[in-house]
Structures are given as structure tokens and as C-alpha cells.
XYZ file of C-alpha atoms in Angstrom:
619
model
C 18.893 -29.514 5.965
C 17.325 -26.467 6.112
C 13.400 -26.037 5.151
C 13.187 -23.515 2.867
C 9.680 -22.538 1.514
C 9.124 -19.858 -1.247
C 6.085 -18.523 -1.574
C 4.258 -16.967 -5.175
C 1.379 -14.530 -6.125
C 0.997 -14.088 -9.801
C -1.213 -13.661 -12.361
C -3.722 -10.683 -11.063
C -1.985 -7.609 -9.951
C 1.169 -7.059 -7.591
C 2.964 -10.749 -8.248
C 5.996 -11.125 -5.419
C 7.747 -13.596 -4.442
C 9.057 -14.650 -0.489
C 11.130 -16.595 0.898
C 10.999 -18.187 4.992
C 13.792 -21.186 6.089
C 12.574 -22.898 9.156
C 9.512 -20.533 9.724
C 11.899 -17.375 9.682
C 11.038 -14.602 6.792
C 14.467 -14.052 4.625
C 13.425 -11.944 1.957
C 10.330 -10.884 -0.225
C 9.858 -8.388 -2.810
C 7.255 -7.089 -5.457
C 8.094 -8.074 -9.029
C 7.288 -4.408 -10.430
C 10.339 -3.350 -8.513
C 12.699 -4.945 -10.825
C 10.982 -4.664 -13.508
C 9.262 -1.194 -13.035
C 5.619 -2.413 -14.282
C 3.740 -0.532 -11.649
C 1.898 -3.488 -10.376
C 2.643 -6.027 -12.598
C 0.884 -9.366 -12.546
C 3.273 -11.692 -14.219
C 5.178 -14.375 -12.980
C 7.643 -12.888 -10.492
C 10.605 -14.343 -12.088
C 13.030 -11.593 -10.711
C 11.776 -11.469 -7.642
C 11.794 -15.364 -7.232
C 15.047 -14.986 -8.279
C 16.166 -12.425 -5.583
C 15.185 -14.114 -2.492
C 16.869 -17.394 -3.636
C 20.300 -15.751 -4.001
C 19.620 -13.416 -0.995
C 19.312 -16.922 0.965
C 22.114 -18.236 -0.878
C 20.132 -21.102 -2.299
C 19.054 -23.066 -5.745
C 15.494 -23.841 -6.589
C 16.777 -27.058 -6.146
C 17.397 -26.589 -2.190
C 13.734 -25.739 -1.663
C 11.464 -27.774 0.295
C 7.834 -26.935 -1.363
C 6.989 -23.718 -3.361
C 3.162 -21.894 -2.265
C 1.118 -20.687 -4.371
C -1.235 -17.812 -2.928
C -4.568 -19.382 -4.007
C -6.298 -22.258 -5.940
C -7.189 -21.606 -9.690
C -9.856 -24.221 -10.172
C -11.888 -23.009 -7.114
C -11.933 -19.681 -8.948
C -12.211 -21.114 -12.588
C -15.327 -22.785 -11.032
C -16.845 -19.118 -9.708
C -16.332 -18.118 -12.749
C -18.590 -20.507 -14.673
C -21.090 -20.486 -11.460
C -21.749 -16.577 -12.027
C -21.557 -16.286 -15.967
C -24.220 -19.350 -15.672
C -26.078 -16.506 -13.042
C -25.941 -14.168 -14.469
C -26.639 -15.507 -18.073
C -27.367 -14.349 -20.737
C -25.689 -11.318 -19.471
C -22.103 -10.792 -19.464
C -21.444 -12.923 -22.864
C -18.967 -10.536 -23.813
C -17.083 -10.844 -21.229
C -17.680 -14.748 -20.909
C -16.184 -15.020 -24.470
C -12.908 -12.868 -23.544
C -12.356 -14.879 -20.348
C -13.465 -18.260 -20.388
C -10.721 -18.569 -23.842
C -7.822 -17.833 -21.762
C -8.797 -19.505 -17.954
C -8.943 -23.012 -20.922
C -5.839 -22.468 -22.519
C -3.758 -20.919 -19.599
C -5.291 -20.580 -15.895
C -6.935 -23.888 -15.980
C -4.037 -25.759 -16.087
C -2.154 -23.433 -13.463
C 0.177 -26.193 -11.985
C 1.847 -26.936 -15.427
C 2.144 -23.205 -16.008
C 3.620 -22.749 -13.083
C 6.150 -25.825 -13.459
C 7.302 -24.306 -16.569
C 7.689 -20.464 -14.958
C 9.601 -22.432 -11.988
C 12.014 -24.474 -14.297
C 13.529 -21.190 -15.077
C 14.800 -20.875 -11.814
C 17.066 -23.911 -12.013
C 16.215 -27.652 -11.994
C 14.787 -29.591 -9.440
C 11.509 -31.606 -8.304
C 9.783 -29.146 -5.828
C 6.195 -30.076 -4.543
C 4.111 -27.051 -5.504
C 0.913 -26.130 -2.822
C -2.131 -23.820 -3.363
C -3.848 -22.614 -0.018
C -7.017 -20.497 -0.710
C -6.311 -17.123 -1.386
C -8.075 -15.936 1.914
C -6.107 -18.080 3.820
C -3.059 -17.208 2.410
C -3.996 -13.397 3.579
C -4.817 -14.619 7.102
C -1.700 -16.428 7.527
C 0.457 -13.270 6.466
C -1.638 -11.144 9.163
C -1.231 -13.894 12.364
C 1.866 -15.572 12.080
C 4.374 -12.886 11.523
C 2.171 -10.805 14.011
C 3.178 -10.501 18.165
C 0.481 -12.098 19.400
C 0.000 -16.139 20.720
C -4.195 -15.698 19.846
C -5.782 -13.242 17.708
C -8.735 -12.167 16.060
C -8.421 -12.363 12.144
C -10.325 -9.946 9.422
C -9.129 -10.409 5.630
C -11.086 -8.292 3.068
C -10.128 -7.559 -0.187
C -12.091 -7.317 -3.697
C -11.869 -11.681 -3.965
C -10.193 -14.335 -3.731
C -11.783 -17.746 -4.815
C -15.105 -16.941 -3.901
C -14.121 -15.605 -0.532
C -14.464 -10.995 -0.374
C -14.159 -11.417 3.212
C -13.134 -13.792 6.573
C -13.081 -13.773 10.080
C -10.621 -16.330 11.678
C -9.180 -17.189 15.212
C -5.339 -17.924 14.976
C -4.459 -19.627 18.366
C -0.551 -20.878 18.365
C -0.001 -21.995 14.779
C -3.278 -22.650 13.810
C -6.192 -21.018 12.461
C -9.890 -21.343 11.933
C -12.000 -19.810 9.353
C -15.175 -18.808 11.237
C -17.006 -16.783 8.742
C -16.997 -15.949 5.042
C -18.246 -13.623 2.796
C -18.693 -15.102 -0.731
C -18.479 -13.199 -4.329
C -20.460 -10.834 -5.689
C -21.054 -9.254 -2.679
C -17.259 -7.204 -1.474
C -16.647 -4.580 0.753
C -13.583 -3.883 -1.765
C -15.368 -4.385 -4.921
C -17.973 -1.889 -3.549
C -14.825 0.451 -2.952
C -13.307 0.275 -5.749
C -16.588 0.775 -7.789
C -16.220 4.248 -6.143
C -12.787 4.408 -7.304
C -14.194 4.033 -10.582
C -16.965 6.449 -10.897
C -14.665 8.857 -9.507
C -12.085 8.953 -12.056
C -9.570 6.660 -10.158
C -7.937 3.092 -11.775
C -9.129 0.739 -10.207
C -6.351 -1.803 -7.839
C -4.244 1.308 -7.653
C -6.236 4.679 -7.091
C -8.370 3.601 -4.124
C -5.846 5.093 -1.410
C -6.280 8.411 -3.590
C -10.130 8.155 -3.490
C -9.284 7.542 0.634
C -7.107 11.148 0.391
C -9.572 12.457 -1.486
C -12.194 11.838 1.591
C -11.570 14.708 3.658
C -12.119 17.214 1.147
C -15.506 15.929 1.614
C -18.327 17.947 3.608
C -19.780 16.299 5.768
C -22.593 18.601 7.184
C -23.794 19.281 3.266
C -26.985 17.925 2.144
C -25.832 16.405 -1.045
C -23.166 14.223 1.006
C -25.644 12.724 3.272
C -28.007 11.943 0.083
C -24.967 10.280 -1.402
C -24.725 8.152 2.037
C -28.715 7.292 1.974
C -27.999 6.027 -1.593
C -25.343 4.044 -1.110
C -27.157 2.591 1.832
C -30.722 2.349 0.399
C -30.140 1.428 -3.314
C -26.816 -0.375 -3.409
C -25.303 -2.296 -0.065
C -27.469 -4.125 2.878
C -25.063 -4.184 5.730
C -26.337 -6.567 7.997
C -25.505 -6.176 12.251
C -22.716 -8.451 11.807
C -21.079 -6.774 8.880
C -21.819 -8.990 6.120
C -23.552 -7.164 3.228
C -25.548 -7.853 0.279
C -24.896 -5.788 -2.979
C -27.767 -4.789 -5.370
C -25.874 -6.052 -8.419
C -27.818 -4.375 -10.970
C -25.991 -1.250 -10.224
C -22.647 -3.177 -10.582
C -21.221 -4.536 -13.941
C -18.098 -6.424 -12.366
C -19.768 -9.846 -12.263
C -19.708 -11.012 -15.947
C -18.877 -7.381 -17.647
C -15.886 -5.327 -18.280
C -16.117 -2.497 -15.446
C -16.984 -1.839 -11.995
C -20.493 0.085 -12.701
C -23.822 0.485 -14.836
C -23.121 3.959 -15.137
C -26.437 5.054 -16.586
C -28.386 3.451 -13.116
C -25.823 5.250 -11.097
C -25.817 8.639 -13.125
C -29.701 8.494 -12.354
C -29.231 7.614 -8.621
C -26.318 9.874 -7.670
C -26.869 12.859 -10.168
C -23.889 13.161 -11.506
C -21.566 11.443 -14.295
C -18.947 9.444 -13.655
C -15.744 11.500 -13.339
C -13.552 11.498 -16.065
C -9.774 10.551 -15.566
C -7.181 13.326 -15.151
C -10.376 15.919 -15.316
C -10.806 18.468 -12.288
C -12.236 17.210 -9.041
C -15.198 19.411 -8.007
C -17.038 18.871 -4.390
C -19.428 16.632 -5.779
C -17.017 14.150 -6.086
C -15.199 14.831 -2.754
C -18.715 14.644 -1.206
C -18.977 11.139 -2.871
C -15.671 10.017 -1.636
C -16.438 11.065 2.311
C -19.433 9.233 1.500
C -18.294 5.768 0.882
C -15.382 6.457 3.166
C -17.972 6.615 5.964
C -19.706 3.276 4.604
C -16.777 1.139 4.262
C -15.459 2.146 7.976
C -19.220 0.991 9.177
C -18.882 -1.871 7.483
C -15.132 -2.876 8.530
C -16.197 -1.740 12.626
C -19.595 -4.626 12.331
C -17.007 -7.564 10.923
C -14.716 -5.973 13.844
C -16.897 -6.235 16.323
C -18.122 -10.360 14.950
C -14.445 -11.272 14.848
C -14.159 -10.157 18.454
C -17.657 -11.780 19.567
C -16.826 -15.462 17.868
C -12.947 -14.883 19.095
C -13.073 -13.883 22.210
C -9.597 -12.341 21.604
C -8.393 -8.694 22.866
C -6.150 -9.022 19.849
C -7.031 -8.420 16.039
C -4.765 -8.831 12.949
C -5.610 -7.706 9.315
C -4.827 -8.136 5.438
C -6.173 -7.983 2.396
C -6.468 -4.941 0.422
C -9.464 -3.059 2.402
C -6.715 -3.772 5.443
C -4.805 -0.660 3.395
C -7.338 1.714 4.467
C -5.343 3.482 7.323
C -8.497 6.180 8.066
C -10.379 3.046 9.142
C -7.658 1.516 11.177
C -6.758 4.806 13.021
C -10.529 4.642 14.038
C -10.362 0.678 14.702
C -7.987 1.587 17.343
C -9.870 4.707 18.820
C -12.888 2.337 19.458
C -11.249 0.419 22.109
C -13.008 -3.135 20.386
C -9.891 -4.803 20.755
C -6.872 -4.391 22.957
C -4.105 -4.629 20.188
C -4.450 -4.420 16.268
C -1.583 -5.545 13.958
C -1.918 -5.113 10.526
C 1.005 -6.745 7.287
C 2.168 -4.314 5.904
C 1.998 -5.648 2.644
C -1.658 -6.419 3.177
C -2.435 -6.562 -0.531
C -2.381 -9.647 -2.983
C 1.986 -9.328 -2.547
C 1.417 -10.666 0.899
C -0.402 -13.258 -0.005
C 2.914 -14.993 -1.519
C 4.372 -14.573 1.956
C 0.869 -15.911 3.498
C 0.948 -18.751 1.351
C 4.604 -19.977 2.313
C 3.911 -19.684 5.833
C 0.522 -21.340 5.542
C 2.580 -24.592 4.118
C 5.231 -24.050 7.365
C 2.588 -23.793 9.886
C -0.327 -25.544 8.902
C 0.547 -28.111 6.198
C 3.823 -29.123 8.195
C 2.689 -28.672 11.575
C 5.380 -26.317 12.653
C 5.091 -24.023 16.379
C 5.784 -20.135 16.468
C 8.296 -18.331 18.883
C 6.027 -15.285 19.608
C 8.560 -13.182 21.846
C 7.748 -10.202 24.888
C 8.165 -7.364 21.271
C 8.980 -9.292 18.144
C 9.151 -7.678 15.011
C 8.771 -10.981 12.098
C 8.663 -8.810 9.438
C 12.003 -6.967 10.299
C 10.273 -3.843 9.409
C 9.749 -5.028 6.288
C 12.880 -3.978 5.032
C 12.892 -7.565 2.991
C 14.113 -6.373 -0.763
C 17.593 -5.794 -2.433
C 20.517 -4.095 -0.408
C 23.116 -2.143 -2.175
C 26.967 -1.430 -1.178
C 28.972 1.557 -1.365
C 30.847 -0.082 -3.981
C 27.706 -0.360 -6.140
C 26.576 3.205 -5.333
C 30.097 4.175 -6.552
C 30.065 2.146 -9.647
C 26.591 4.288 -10.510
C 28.241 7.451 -10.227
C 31.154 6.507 -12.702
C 28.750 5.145 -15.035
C 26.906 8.645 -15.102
C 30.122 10.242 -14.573
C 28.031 11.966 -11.584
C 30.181 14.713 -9.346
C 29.495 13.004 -5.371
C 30.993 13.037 -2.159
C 31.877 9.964 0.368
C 31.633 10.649 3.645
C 33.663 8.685 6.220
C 31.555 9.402 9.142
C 28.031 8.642 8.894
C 27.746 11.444 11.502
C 28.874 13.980 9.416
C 26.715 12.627 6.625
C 23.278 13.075 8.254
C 24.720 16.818 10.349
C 24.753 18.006 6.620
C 21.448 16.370 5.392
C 19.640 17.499 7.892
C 20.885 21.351 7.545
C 20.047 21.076 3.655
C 16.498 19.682 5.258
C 16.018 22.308 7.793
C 16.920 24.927 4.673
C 13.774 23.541 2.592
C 15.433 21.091 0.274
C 14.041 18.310 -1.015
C 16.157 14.504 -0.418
C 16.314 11.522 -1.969
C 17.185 8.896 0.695
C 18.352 5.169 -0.512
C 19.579 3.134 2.230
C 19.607 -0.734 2.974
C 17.001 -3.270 2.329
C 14.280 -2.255 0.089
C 11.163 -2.219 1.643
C 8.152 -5.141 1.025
C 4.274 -3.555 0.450
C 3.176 -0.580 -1.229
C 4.923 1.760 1.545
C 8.317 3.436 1.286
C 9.494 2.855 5.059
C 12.660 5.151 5.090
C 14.811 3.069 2.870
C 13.575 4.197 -0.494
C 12.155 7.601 0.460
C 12.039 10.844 -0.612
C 12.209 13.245 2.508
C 11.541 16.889 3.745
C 11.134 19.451 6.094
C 7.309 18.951 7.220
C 7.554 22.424 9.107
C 7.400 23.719 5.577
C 4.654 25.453 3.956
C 5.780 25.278 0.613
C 6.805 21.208 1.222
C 3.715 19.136 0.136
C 3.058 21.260 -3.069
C 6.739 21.471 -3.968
C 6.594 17.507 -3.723
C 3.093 16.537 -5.323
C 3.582 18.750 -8.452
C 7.281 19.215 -9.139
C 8.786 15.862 -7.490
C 5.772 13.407 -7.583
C 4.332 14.912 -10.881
C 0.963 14.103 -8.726
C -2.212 15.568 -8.160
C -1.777 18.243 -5.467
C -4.764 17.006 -3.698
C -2.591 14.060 -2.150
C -1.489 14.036 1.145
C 2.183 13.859 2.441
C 2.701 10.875 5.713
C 4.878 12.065 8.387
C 7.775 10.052 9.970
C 8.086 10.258 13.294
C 10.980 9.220 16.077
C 8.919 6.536 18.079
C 9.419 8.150 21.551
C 8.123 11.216 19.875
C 4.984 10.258 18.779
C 2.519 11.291 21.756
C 4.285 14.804 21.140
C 2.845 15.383 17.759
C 0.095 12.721 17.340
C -3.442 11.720 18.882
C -2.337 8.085 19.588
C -0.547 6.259 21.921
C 0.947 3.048 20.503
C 3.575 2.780 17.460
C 2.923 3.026 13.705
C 5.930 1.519 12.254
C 4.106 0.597 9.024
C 2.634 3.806 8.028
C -1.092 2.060 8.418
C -2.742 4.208 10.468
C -4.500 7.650 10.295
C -4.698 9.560 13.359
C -5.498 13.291 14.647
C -2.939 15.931 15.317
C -2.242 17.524 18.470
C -4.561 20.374 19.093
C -1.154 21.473 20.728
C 0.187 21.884 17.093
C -2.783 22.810 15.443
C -3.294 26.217 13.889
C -7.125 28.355 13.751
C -9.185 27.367 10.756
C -11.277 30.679 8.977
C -15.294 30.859 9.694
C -15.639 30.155 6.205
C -13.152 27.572 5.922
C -15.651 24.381 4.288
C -16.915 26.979 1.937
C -13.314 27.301 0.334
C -12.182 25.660 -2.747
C -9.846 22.542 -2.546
C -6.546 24.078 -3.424
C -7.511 27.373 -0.759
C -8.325 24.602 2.123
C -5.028 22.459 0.981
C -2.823 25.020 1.696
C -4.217 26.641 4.566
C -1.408 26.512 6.905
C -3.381 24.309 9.542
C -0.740 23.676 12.286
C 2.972 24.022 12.724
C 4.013 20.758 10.477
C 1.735 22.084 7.401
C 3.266 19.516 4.693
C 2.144 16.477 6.735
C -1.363 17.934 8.161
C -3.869 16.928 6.358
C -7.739 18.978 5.522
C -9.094 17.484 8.645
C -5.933 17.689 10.873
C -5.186 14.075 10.323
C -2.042 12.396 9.289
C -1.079 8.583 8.224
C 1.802 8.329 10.308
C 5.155 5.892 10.288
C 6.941 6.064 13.655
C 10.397 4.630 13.340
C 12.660 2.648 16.216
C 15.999 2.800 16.418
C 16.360 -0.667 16.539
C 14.575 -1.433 13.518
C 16.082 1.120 11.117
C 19.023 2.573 12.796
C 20.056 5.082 9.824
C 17.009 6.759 9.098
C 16.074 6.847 12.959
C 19.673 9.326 13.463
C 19.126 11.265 10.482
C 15.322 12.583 12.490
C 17.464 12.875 15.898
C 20.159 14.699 13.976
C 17.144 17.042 12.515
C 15.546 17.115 15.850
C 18.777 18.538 17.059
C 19.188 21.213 14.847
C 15.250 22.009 14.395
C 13.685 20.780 17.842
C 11.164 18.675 15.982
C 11.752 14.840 15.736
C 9.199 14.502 12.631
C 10.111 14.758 8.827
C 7.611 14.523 5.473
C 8.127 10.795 4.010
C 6.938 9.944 0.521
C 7.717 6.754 -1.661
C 11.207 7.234 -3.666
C 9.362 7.522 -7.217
C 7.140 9.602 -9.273
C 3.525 8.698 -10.298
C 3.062 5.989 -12.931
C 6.763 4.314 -11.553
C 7.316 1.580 -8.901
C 8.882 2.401 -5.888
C 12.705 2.671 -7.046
C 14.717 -0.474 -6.093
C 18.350 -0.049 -7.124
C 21.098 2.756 -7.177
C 20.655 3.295 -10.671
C 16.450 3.883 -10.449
C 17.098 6.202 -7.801
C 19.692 8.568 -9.603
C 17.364 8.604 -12.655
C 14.750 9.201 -10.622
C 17.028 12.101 -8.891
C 17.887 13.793 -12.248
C 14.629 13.491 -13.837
C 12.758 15.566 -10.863
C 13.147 18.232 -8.703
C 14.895 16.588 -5.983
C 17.680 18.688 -4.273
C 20.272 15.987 -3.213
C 20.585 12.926 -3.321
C 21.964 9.906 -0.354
C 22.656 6.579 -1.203
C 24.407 4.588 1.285
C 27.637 7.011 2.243
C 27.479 9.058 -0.673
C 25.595 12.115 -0.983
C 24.438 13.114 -4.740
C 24.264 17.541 -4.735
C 22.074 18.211 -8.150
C 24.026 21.667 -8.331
C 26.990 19.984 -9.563
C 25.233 17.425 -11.754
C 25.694 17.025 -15.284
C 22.915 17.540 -17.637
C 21.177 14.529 -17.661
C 20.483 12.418 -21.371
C 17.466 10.502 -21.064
C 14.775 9.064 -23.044
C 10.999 10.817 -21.782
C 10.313 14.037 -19.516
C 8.587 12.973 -16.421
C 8.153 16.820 -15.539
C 6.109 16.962 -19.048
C 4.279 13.272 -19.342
C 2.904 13.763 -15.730
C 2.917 17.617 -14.099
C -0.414 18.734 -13.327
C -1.386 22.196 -13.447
């Protein structure tokens, strides 16, 4: 019989659910995708739900279920800092503690009850630490027989931050950083003061970086604050927070804004408000702190390893500016990072924790293994489904019988400036759209990334667009030399594509230096001539690799612009029916799902309840 593990992470913000059999990954999703909560925390009943019948299995025919950390390890931090921090943070003790008693605290029943739902059945349940749990998504699914391993996120249990050694199918916890004191919790404080929500806007505070200048005076004041008044980073990148600038302990929000108002100068930024330099300056700022902070732990985990290998997760692991620089240093020979390196990966973490660990189980590394299958681990949809959708919406559409013919025409309509939804395959696992549930463009364009952010993404126009790239292409257009496939690192643009900046260039507001036309792929150039790039194999995603050739062919350049196939405030879309709303509720062009190509020309008008272009266009 088969040993089939499912792992769960619940309860704080991106629940998923994933599923291995005999060490091998099956499927794993986010719940939000089914139930388009943008990160929901809930119980990922759906998703559960998913991988089981994608494995063909009942709850029943499971060998242990994982849960992604251990609730009374962090009950206890809990009543260890309000008794701290006390008689501060009673407010907050008295909204908390009430619910951890009657719900958290007795997580194993709560979870019973969530899993009964899923069919009948006497399944041991296990809880490896949260931290853990992130390692073990980073080194098993990874290529490499001994590796380095770096988790930081915001917390676990009381864990911010780890360095491990995974050698065959173990691993060893060498180091740990312990609560209050987080790289991501210092982060996303900055997310917070500047206007951001905080668990979802810290890759925009990361965009907003660049804007940043670096050579003025008030950025490098910024820096000395940060560095003198609020974080001690030690030589081995451990750090120690000054927590009476911080309110996230025992209060309700990330900052004492009155302490940092007087440190910084400036107010904290309200939400949706105009970003002026100061802010951008205060984003380059603790962009440049968190990157000296992630190179020190680098640098320990290769000193206690000994390994020419590094893997990394946890949410700070998202921060693909640091990683493109992690690479550039040369510290370590290889770096592989999970793509879903946020609390979803910790339900696949936690599953293969209980395979490799807790049962004892070996890996079969191979010469270029790819575990995660490019991630494309979600829902797949037929032609017959796709054609169900269009009589539902009575929606005009064509079926092409060559797949040939299909991606010759997409790729004109591309090469004309047109904007394309493209819905292929397995849905992809992590916050990245991958090429299966992408929305796709001509990155020679001018017009592309401001067409996208404020008519398609309903976004701010600050954000930047990632490039996909054919992976034998990649040393023509990009600064790097080894693949991206997961769209997790940031790296410089050929100077060979690169355009002349203006003297005055730093001097110009944001929107004049946005749309500077920097090099010869504009819409996926960022400020600084960067770009987070996805290079895609042929062997990995076969469909969305010929539809770049096939654009290659007719253009001579084997890159496109790549965004996530939803609009801002929505989960990535997950089934036929998402993406045609999405389609008809945007200014998307045309439309491909599976072998049938959606022209919005010929659409009907569309009935639906809300206006996207009004709820979330920004001027």
C-alpha cells in the first residue's frame, strides 16, 4: 500500500494543502485559489480536497496528515512575551489569549473535526515546528545530496530565523533566531509605515526600492537610523531589535508611530495616498538592510556547513533583489530556493518532514531533477471543460486543431501589442504565475507595463512587470548565467540591450523615470535596469516554452512580459470560469485556454456583479 502523506498550513495567512505518496510530490495548492480569499487563513478544506481526488484517494487511504507547526509551543510564546512585556499590550492580551483558549489551544481536536469532513477514517495527525517544516520544503525537493539551509520569515513558534545542514534525508538545526527579534517582522514594519498591508504588500515595498536614491542625503540618514536606533546586526547575522520602536509584540500593529515619526521625519504613509521620494528613499533603505542582514546568516550557514550549496524558504526567501545578489557574491556554489517559500510551503514541508525524518525514508537526488515539477501542482482543466464555459456564457470562440496554428496566431496578436490571457495545464503552487495562469505581452513594448498595471491589473503603475525568458536565451538578455525557472531572482540587464539614461535622470519624478524607455524590452526593465526573471525549459512546460519560440520566430526575441492571471485584490485565477471573468472584466485582448482561443471583439457584453475597472483603477 501506498504511503500517502498530506500535509496542512492553516490558521495564519496562505492555508494549502499537499499531497506526496512514497516521498514523490502529487499535488498542492493554496486554499484562496478556490475560494478567491486573497490569502485566506482558514482550513484548506478545498484544497485538501483537491489533492486527494487528484491522487485518486480517500482520507481514509492516508498514512499520517502534517501539520506545518506546533500550537502549544506558540500558545506558550505568547504568554512568555505578554508576561514581558506586561503591563503593556493588555489590549491585545485580552483579544488573543480568549480565542488561543477556546480554539488554538486545543488545535488537534480542531483539526480532527476540519479533517472528518474529508471522509472517515483514523489518520495519525503530526506537528513539526514551523521552521522545520520551511527547511524541509527548501532541501528535500531541492537537487542537491548536502546543502546549506536559511529559513526566515516574520515567526514561527518562537523561531524568525534558522540555519540548518540537510545531508541525505536528514537535517540539523544549527542556529536559531528567537521572537521578537525578525528580519521579516523588521520588513514588514516598513511595509507598514509605508502604506503597504502587511503579509501581502512587502514585494511592492521591494518594487518600490529602486525608485529610491541612493546617493541622497536623506536616504543614507534613513539607513543610519535604521541601523543606530532600531536593529543590531551582529557579524553573524543575528540581530537584536530595539522593541520600543515596534508595537507587534503584545499590540495591534507593526510600529509606535509617534517614536518613528520623530526618528525618520516623516508620517507614516497613508494607504492608497501618493508615494513621494521620501518614501522610496525609505524603501531603498531597508532594502539595503535586509540584503546585509540575509548575506551575514549566508555567509554563517556556509561557515557551520561547509556546503557549496544553499537552499531557502520562508517568506524573507521571496525577496528576489536579495537572491539575485546572493548569487553574484559567489558565497556558495549553487542556491535553490521553493518556490512557494511562504507559510503555503510549509504544508508541503511538513508532509515531507513526516516522510523523511519521522519515517526514516532516503531521497533519489538525480544528475538535474526538478521535485517540484515546476510547480505546476494545482487543478488541470480539459477542452471539454473550457468548452462547457463558453456555452455557459454563450461566449463566440474558436478550437484550433493544431496547437501550431494556435500559438502562430497568438504570437502575431502579441507581436501587434495585444494583451493575452494564457490558461493552460496545472495551476501553479506559490505566489508566482509560472506560465500556466498568466497574463502575457509583448515586452518590446513601450506602452506594455502601463497598459497592464492600470487598465489590466487595476494596480499601482509603480509595479514592475517579470520577464519570461526561453532558458537557452537567457545569457542573451540577462546578467546571469544559471536558470530562473521560479521567477526568484532579480538580476541586471544586458548593457547590450540597455538604452542612455538623461543627466538629470534621478532628479525626475517617478512616473517620468518609469517610463523612460531604458532598453529595447521597456515593459520588463525595471528603474535600475533590473528584472525578476522566469526562464522556462521545454521540458518542464512544453506549451508555454513554443508559444516564446513561435514569438521568437516572428519577432527575433525569445522573451515575453509575464504577470499573474488576476487583478489586484483577487487570487491568482484557478479555473476556466475565473479566467473568462477575469477576461471580460479587464482589458485583456484575447483570451487561450487550453485549444480554444477567447477574441474580446466578438464577446458579448458581459453581466456581472462589481466593476473591477472602477473599485481598483488608479489614476
Amino acid at each position: 500500500m501506498p504511503t500517502a502523506i498530506l500535509g496542512i498550513s492553516a490558521y495564519y495567512h496562505d492555508s494549502a494543502a499537499a499531497l506526496i505518496i512514497d516521498g514523490d510530490i502529487v499535488a498542492a495548492a493554496h486554499e484562496e485559489r478556490f475560494t478567491r480569499l486573497k490569502h485566506d487563513h482558514s482550513f484548506p478544506t478545498n484544497a485538501a480536497a483537491y489533492v486527494l481526488e487528484e491522487a485518486g484517494l480517500e482520507y481514509s487511504d492516508l498514512t499520517a496528515v502534517s501539520f506545518y507547526d506546533k500550537p502549544y509551543i506558540k500558545f506558550e510564546r505568547l504568554l512568555e512575551t505578554y508576561h514581558a512585556f506586561a503591563p503593556g499590550g493588555l489590549k491585545s492580551f485580552l483579544s488573543a489569549i480568549p480565542v488561543w483558549i477556546k480554539e488554538k489551544l486545543f488545535m488537534k481536536k480542531l483539526l480532527k473535526e476540519e479533517l472528518s469532513k474529508l471522509g472517515e477514517g483514523k489518520v495519525p495527525v503530526f506537528f513539526p515546528e514551523h521552521h522545520l517544516s520551511h527547511a524541509a520544503s527548501a532541501f528535500y525537493p531541492s537537487p542537491f545530496e548536502n546543502a546549506a539551509i536559511l529559513t526566515i520569515d516574520g515567526v514561527g513558534e518562537w523561531a524568525t530565523s534558522t540555519i540548518g545542514h540537510g545531508q541525505g534525508n536528514q537535517i540539523k538545526i544549527h542556529r536559531e533566531l528567537r521572537f521578537p527579534h525578525s528580519v521579516g517582522l523588521l520588513y514588514s514594519a516598513f511595509t507598514y509605515y509605508t502604506g503597504f498591508r502587511v503579509n501581502s504588500g512587502e514585494y511592492k515595498l521591494m518594487g518600490l526600492a529602486p525608485y529610491g536614491r541612493s546617493e541622497d542625503e536623506q536616504t543614507q540618514r534613513f539607513k543610519e537610523c535604521i541601523l543606530n536606533e532600531l536593529v543590531d546586526i551582529r557579524d553573524d547575522g543575528s540581530i537584536l531589535l530595539n522593541m520600543k520602536y515596534f508595537d507587534y509584540a503584545t499590540g495591534l500593529k507593526m510600529t509606535d508611530n509617534a517614536k518613528w515619526q520623530r526618528l525618520f521625519g516623516i508620517p507614516p504613509r497613508e494607504p492608497e495616498t501618493e508615494i513621494s521620494q521620501e518614501y522610496m528613499n525609505m524603501a531603498l533603505a531597508i532594502q539595503q538592510v535586509a540584503e546585509e542582514i540575509v548575506f551575514k546568516l549566508a555567509a554563517t550557514a556556509k561557515e557551520l556547513t561547509g556546503s557549496s550549496n544553499i537552499v531557502l524558504a520562508g517568506g524573507v526567501a521571496l525577496n528576489s533583489v536579495a537572491n539575485g545578489k546572493l548569487i553574484k557574491l559567489g558565497t556558495f556554489d549553487n542556491l535553490w530556493i521553493q518556490p512557494a517559500a511562504g507559510d503555503a510551503g510549509g504544508a508541503l514541508g511538513a508532509a515531507l518532514a513526516v516522510w523523511h525524518i519521522h519515517r526514516g525514508n532516503g531521497r533519489a537526488v538525480k544528475d538535474s531533477p526538478d521535485a517540484m515539477q515546476g510547480a505546476y501542482l494545482g487543478p488541470e482543466f480539459s477542452n471539454s471543460d473550457v468548452r462547457k464555459l463558453a456555452d455557459k456564457f454563450s461566449a463566440p470562440h474558436k478550437l484550433y486543431d493544431r496547437f501550431d496554428d494556435l500559438i502562430e496566431t497568438v504570437a502575431g496578436h502579441m507581436a501587434r501589442g495585444k494583451v493575452v490571457g494564457w490558461f493552460q495545464g496545472r495551476m501553479e503552487y506559490g505566489p508566482r504565475a509560472l506560465g500556466n495562469r498568466s497574463i502575457i505581452g509583448d515586452a518590446r513594448d513601450p506602452e506594455m507595463q502601463k497598459k497592464m498595471n492600470l487598465k489590466i491589473k487595476y494596480r499601482e503603475g509603480f509595479r514592475p512587470f517579470a520577464p519570461t525568458v526561453l532558458e537557452e536565451d537567457i545569457g542573451e538578455y540577462f546578467d546571469v548565467d544559471v536558470p530562473s525557472p521560479y521567477m526568484l531572482l532579480v538580476v541586471p540587464v544586458k548593457e547590450s540591450h540597455r538604452n542612455p539614461l538623461p543627466e538629470n535622470y534621478e532628479q525626475l519624478e517617478l512616473y517620468d523615470r518609469l517610463y523612460h524607455l531604458r532598453s529595447d524590452v521597456p515593459a520588463i526593465t525595471h528603474v535600475d535596469y533590473s528584472a525578476r526573471i522566469q526562464s522556462v525549459k521545454k521540458d518542464t512546460n512544453p506549451r508555454y516554452w513554443a508559444l516564446i519560440n513561435e514569438f521568437k520566430r516572428q519577432t527575433g526575441y525569445g522573451v515575453i512580459v509575464n504577470t499573474s492571471f488576476n487583478v489586484r485584490g483577487e487570487p491568482i485565477v484557478c479555473t476556466p470560469e475565473h479566467a473568462y471573468r477575469c477576461f471580460m472584466r479587464t482589458e485583456m485582448d484575447y483570451l487561450v485556454m487550453g485549444d480554444y482561443l477567447f477574441d474580446k471583439t466578438e464577446q458579448p457584453h458581459f453581466e456581472d456583479k462589481g466593476n473591477w475597472a472602477e473599485e481598483f483603477k488608479l489614476d
